[in-house]
Coordinates of C-alpha atoms in Angstrom, one line a residue:
X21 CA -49.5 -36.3 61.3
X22 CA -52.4 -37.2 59.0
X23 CA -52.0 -36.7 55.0
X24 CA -53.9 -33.3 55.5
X25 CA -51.0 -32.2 57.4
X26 CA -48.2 -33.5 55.2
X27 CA -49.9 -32.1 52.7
X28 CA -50.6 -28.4 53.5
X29 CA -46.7 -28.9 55.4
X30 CA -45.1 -29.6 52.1
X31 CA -47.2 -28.1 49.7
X32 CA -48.1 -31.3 47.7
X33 CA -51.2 -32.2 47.2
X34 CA -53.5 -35.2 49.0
X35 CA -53.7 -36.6 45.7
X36 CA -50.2 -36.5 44.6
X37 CA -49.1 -38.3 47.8
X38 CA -51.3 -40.7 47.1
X39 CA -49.9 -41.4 43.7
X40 CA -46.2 -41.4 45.6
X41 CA -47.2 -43.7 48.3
X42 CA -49.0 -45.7 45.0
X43 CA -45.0 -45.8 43.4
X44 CA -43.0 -46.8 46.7
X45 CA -41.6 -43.0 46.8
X46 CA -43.6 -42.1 50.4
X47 CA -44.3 -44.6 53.0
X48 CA -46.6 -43.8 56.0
X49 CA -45.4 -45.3 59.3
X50 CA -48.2 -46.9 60.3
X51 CA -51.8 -45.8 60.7
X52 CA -54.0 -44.6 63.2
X53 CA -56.6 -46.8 65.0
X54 CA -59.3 -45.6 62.9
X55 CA -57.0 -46.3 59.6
X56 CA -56.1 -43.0 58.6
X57 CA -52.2 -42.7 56.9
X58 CA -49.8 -41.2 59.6
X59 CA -46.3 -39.6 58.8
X60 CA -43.8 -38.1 60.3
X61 CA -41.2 -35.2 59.8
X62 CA -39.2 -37.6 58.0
X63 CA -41.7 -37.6 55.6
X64 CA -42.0 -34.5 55.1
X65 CA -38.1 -33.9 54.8
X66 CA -38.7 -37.3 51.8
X67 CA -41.3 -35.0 49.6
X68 CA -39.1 -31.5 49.8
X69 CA -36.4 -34.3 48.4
X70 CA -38.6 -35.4 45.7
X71 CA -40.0 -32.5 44.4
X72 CA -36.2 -31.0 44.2
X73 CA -35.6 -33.8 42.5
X74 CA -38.3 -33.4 40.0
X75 CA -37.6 -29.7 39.7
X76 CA -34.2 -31.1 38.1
X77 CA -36.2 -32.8 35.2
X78 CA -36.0 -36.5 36.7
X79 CA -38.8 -38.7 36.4
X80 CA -40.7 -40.2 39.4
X81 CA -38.6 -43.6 38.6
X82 CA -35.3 -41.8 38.7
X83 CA -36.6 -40.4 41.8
X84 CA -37.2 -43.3 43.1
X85 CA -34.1 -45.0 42.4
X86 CA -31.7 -41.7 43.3
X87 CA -33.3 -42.0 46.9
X88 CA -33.5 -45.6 47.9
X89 CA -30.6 -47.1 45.5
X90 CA -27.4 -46.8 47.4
X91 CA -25.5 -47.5 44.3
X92 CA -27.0 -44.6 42.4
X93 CA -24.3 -42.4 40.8
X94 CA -25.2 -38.8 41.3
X95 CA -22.8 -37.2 38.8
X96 CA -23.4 -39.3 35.9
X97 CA -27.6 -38.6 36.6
X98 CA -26.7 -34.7 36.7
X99 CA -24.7 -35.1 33.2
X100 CA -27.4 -36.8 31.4
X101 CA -29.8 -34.2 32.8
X102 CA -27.3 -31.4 31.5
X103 CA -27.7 -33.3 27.9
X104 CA -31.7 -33.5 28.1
X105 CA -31.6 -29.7 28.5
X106 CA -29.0 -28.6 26.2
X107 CA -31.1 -30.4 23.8
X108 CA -34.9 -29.3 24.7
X109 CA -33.1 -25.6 24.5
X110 CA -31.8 -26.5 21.1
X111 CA -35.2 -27.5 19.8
X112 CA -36.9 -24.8 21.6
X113 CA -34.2 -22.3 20.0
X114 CA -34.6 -23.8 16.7
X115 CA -38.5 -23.5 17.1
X116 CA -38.3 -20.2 17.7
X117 CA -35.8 -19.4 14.6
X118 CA -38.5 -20.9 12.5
X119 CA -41.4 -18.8 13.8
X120 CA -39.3 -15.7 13.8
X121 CA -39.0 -16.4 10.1
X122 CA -42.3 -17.1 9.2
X123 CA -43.7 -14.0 11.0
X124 CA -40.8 -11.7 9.2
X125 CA -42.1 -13.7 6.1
X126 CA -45.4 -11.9 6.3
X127 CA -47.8 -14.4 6.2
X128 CA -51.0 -13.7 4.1
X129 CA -53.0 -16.7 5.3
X130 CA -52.7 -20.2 6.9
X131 CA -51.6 -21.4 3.4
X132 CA -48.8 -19.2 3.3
X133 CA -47.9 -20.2 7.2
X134 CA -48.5 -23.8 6.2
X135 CA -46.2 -23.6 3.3
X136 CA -43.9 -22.1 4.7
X137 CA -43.6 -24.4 8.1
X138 CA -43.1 -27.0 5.5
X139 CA -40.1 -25.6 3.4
X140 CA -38.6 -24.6 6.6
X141 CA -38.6 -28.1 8.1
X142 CA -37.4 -29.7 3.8
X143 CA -34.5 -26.8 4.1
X144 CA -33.4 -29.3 7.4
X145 CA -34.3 -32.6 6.0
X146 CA -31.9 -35.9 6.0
X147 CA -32.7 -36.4 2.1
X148 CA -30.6 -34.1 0.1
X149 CA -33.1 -34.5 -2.6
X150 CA -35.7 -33.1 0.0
X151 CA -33.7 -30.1 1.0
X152 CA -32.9 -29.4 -2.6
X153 CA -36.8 -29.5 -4.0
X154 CA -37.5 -27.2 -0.7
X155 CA -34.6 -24.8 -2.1
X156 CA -36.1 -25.4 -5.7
X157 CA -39.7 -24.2 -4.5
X158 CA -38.7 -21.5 -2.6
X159 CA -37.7 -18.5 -4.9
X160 CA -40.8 -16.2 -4.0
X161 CA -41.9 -17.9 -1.2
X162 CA -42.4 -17.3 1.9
X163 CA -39.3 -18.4 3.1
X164 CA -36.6 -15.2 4.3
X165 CA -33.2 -14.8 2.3
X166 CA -32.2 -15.5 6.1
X167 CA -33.2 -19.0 6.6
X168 CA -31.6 -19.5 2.8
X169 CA -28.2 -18.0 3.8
X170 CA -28.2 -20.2 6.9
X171 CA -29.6 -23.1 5.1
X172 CA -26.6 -22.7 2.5
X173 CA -23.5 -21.9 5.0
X174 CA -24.7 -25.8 6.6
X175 CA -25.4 -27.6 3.4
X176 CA -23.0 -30.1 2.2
X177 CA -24.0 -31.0 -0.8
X178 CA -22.9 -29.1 -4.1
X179 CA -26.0 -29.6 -5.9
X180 CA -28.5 -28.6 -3.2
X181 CA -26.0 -25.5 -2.1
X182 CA -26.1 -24.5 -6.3
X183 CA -30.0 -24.8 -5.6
X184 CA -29.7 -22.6 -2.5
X185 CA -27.4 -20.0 -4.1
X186 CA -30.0 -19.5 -7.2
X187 CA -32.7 -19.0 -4.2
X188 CA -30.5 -16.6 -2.4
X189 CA -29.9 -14.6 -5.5
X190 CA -33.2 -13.9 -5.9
X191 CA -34.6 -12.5 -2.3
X192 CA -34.1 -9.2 -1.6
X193 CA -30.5 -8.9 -0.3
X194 CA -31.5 -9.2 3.3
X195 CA -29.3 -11.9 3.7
X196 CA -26.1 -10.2 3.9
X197 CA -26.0 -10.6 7.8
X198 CA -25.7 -13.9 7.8
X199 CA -23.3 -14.7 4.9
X200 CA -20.8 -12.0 6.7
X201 CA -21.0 -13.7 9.9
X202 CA -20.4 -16.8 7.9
X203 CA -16.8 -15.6 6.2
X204 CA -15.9 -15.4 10.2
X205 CA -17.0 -18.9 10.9
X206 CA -13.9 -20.6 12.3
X207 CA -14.9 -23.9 10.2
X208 CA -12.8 -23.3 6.8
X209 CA -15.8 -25.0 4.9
X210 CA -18.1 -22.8 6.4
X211 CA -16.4 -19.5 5.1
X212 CA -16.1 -21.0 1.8
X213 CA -19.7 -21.4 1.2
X214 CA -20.3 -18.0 2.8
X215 CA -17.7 -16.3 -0.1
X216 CA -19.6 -18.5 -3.1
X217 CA -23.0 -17.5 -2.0
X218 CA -22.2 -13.6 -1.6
X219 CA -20.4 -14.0 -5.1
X220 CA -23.8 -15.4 -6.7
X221 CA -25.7 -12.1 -5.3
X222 CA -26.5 -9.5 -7.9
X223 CA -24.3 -7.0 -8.0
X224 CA -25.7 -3.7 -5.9
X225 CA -26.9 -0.8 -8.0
X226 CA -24.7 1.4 -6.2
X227 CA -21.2 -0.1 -6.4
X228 CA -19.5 2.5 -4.1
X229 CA -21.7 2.0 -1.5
X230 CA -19.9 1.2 2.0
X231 CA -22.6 -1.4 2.5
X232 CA -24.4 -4.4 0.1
X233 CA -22.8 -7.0 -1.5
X234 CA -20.2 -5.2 -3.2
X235 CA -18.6 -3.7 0.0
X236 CA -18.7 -7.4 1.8
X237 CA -17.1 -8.6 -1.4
X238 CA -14.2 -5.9 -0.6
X239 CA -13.5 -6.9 2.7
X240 CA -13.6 -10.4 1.9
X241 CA -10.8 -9.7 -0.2
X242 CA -8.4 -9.0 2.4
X243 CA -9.3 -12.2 4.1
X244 CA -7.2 -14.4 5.7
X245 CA -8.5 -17.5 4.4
X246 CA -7.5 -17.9 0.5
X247 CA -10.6 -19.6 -0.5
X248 CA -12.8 -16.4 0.4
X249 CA -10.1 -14.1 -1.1
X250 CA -10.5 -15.8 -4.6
X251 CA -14.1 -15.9 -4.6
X252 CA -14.3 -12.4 -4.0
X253 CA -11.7 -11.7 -6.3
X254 CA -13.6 -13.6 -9.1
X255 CA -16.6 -11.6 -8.5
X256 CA -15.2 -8.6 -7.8
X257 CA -13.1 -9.0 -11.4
X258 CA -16.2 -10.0 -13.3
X259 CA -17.8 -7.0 -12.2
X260 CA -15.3 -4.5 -13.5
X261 CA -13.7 -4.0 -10.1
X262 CA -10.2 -3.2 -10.7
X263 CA -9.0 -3.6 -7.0
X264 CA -9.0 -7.5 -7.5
X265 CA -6.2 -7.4 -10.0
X266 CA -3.2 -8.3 -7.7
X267 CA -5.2 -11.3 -6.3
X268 CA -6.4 -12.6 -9.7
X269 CA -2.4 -12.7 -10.4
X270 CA -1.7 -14.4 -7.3
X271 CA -3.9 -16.6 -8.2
X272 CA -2.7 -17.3 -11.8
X273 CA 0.9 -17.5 -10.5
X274 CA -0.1 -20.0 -7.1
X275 CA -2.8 -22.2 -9.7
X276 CA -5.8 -21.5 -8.0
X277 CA -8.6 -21.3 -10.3
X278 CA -6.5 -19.9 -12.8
X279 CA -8.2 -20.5 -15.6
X280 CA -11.0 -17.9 -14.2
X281 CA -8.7 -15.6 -12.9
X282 CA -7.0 -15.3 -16.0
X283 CA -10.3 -14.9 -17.8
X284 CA -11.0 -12.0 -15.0
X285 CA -8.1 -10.5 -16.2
X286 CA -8.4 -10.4 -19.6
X287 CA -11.9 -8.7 -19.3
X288 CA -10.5 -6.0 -16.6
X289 CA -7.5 -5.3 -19.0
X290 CA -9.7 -4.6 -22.2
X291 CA -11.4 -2.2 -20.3
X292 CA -8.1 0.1 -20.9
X293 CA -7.3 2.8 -18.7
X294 CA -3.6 1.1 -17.8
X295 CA -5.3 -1.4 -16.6
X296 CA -3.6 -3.9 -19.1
X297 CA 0.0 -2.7 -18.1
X298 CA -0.4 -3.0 -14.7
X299 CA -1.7 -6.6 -15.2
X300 CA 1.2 -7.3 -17.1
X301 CA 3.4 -5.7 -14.8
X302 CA 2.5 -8.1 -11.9
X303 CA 2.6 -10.6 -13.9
X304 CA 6.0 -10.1 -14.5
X305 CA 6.4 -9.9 -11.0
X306 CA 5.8 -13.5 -10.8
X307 CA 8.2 -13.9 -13.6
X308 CA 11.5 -12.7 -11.6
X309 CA 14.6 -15.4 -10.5
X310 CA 13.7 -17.4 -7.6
X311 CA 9.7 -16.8 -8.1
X312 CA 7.6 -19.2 -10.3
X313 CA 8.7 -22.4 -11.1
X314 CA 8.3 -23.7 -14.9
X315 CA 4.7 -24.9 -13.8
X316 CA 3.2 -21.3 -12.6
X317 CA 5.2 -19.9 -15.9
X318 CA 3.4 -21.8 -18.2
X319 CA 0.1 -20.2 -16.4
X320 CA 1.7 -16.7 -16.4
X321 CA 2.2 -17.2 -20.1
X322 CA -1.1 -18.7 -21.0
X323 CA -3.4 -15.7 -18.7
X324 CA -0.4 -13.6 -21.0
X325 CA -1.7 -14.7 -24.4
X326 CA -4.9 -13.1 -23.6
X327 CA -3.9 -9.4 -22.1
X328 CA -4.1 -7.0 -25.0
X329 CA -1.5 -4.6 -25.4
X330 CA 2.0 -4.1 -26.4
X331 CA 3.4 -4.8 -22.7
X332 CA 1.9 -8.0 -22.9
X333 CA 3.5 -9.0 -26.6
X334 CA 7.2 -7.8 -25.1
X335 CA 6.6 -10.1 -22.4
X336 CA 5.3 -12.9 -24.5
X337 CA 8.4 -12.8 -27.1
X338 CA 10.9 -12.5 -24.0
X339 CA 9.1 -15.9 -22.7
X340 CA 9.7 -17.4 -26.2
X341 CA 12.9 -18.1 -25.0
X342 CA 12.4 -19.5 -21.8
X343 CA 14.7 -22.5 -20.5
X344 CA 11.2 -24.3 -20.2
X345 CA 10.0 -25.8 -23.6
X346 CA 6.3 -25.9 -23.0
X347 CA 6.4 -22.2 -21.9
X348 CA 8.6 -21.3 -24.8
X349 CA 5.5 -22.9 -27.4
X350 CA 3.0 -21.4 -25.0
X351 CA 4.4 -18.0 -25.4
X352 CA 5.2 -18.5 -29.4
X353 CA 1.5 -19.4 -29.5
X354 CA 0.6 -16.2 -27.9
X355 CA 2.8 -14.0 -29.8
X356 CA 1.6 -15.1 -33.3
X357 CA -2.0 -14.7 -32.4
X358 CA -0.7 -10.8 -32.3
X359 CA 1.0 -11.0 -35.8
X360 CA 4.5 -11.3 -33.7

């Protein structure tokens, strides 16, 4: 058959079998006696083989050597193909995230699309001094709270993460999706910067709503993960909520950011309403034979010295004469402050 034939047989252009025949993938078997190309159904059977090939993502060179080289390893061509795609689909993915968010950005003009292409592609950047400017520059941009909660649950380093929390605070609280999905991350590092950015949101106008901030910083309380428990504790406590009492003292008594819990406490139990004695109360808890060691007594005492109340100056005097000197002086301390 002439290249007419193959052609319209195999659905492949004259031209293109030129080009093959031009790279050693088609040979004809001879030609006619007026010099015309002729093939056969072998031929035909070696294009169908080619274009597969092709339709795999191979280039005409891998073509080339997956039909002719008999040394060719199949599977190992087929995995490297598998890579190529799994990585064209993350860049096309990642594309499309970005042009999502610029259209729910709103876009005014080409200087606001512009902008915001850039800020997007900084919030990714290798330089951490790139993605922090990016954070920096954009509070009222056209960048989504979104693409800041995502930026901030993957960024590393403390001082562009502080940068992308002060950003975060400052959108409109639309990225409460994100940082929730975030304190289920099964990466522990991960959930931790999901609890610190929800604690740096403003506080919702209406705290008994069963959604905003203040509700995801409720359920983040009963975490699993400690780290997210005491960052919502802390928040919830510096917010006047007294639910996060027992996990500020469990946080005194285990030394996890004491200091802060016991300042949560202090404010919750000035607030009065028995607030006070049921501080004390756990605190005492942590107190009993076979609890605390001398270490987490000395922080009971100390987050003590600052409870007001009459509960809290019993304890303190009982702890005056605690087998541990530095507890003892800690709890003297506390007790004179009250005129004790």
């Amino acid at each position: 058959m002439l290249i007419g034939e193959l052609a319209r047989r195999s659905g492949v252009s004259a031209r293109m079998l030129r080009h093959y025949e031009a790279l050693g993938l088609v040979r004809p078997r001879g030609r006619t006696g007026s010099g015309y190309r002729e093939y056969g159904a072998d031929d035909v059977r070696r294009v169908f083989h080619i274009e597969s090939l092709r339709s795999l993502g191979l280039s005409l060179r891998e073509v080339g050597r997956a039909l002719d080289d008999p040394d060719f390893a199949p599977a190992r061509l087929v995995e490297e193909l598998a890579r190529r795609t799994r990585e064209r689909i993350a860049a096309e993915t990642e594309l499309l995230t970005r042009l999502d968010r610029l259209r729910a950005a709103g876009p005014a003009d080409w200087d606001d699309v512009l902008r915001g292409a850039a800020l997007l592609r900084a919030l990714g950047a290798w330089n951490a001094d790139d993605r922090q400017r990016a954070a920096l520059a954009a509070e009222g941009g056209p960048v989504p709270a979104e693409a800041l909660a995502d930026a901030v649950l993957r960024e590393p380093d403390p001082y562009v993460a502080g940068a992308l929390r002060w950003a975060l605070a400052r959108t409109d609280g639309s990225a409460l999706a994100p940082l929730a999905r975030g304190l289920d991350s099964p990466a522990a590092e991960v959930r931790e910067r999901a609890a610190r950015s929800l604690a740096a949101l403003p506080a919702d106008a209406d705290a008994d709503a069963d959604t905003g901030v203040t509700a995801l910083l409720r359920r983040a309380l009963g975490h699993a993960d400690a780290e997210v428990r005491d960052h919502a504790a802390l928040a919830l406590g510096a917010r006047g909520h007294t639910e996060a009492v027992p996990a500020l003292v469990a946080m005194v008594v285990a030394g996890r950011h004491d200091v802060d819990a016991a300042d949560a406490l202090s404010r919750l139990a000035g607030e009065g309403g028995g607030v006070g004695d049921r501080v004390v109360g756990l605190l005492a808890e942590g107190l009993e034979p076979g609890g605390a060691g001398a270490a987490a007594r000395r922080r009971i005492t100390q987050a003590l010295a600052d409870i007001p109340g009459d509960a809290a100056t019993r304890l303190l005097l009982a702890l005056t004469r605690d087998e541990d000197r530095g507890v003892a002086v800690s709890a003297a301390y506390g007790a004179g402050r009250r005129g004790e």
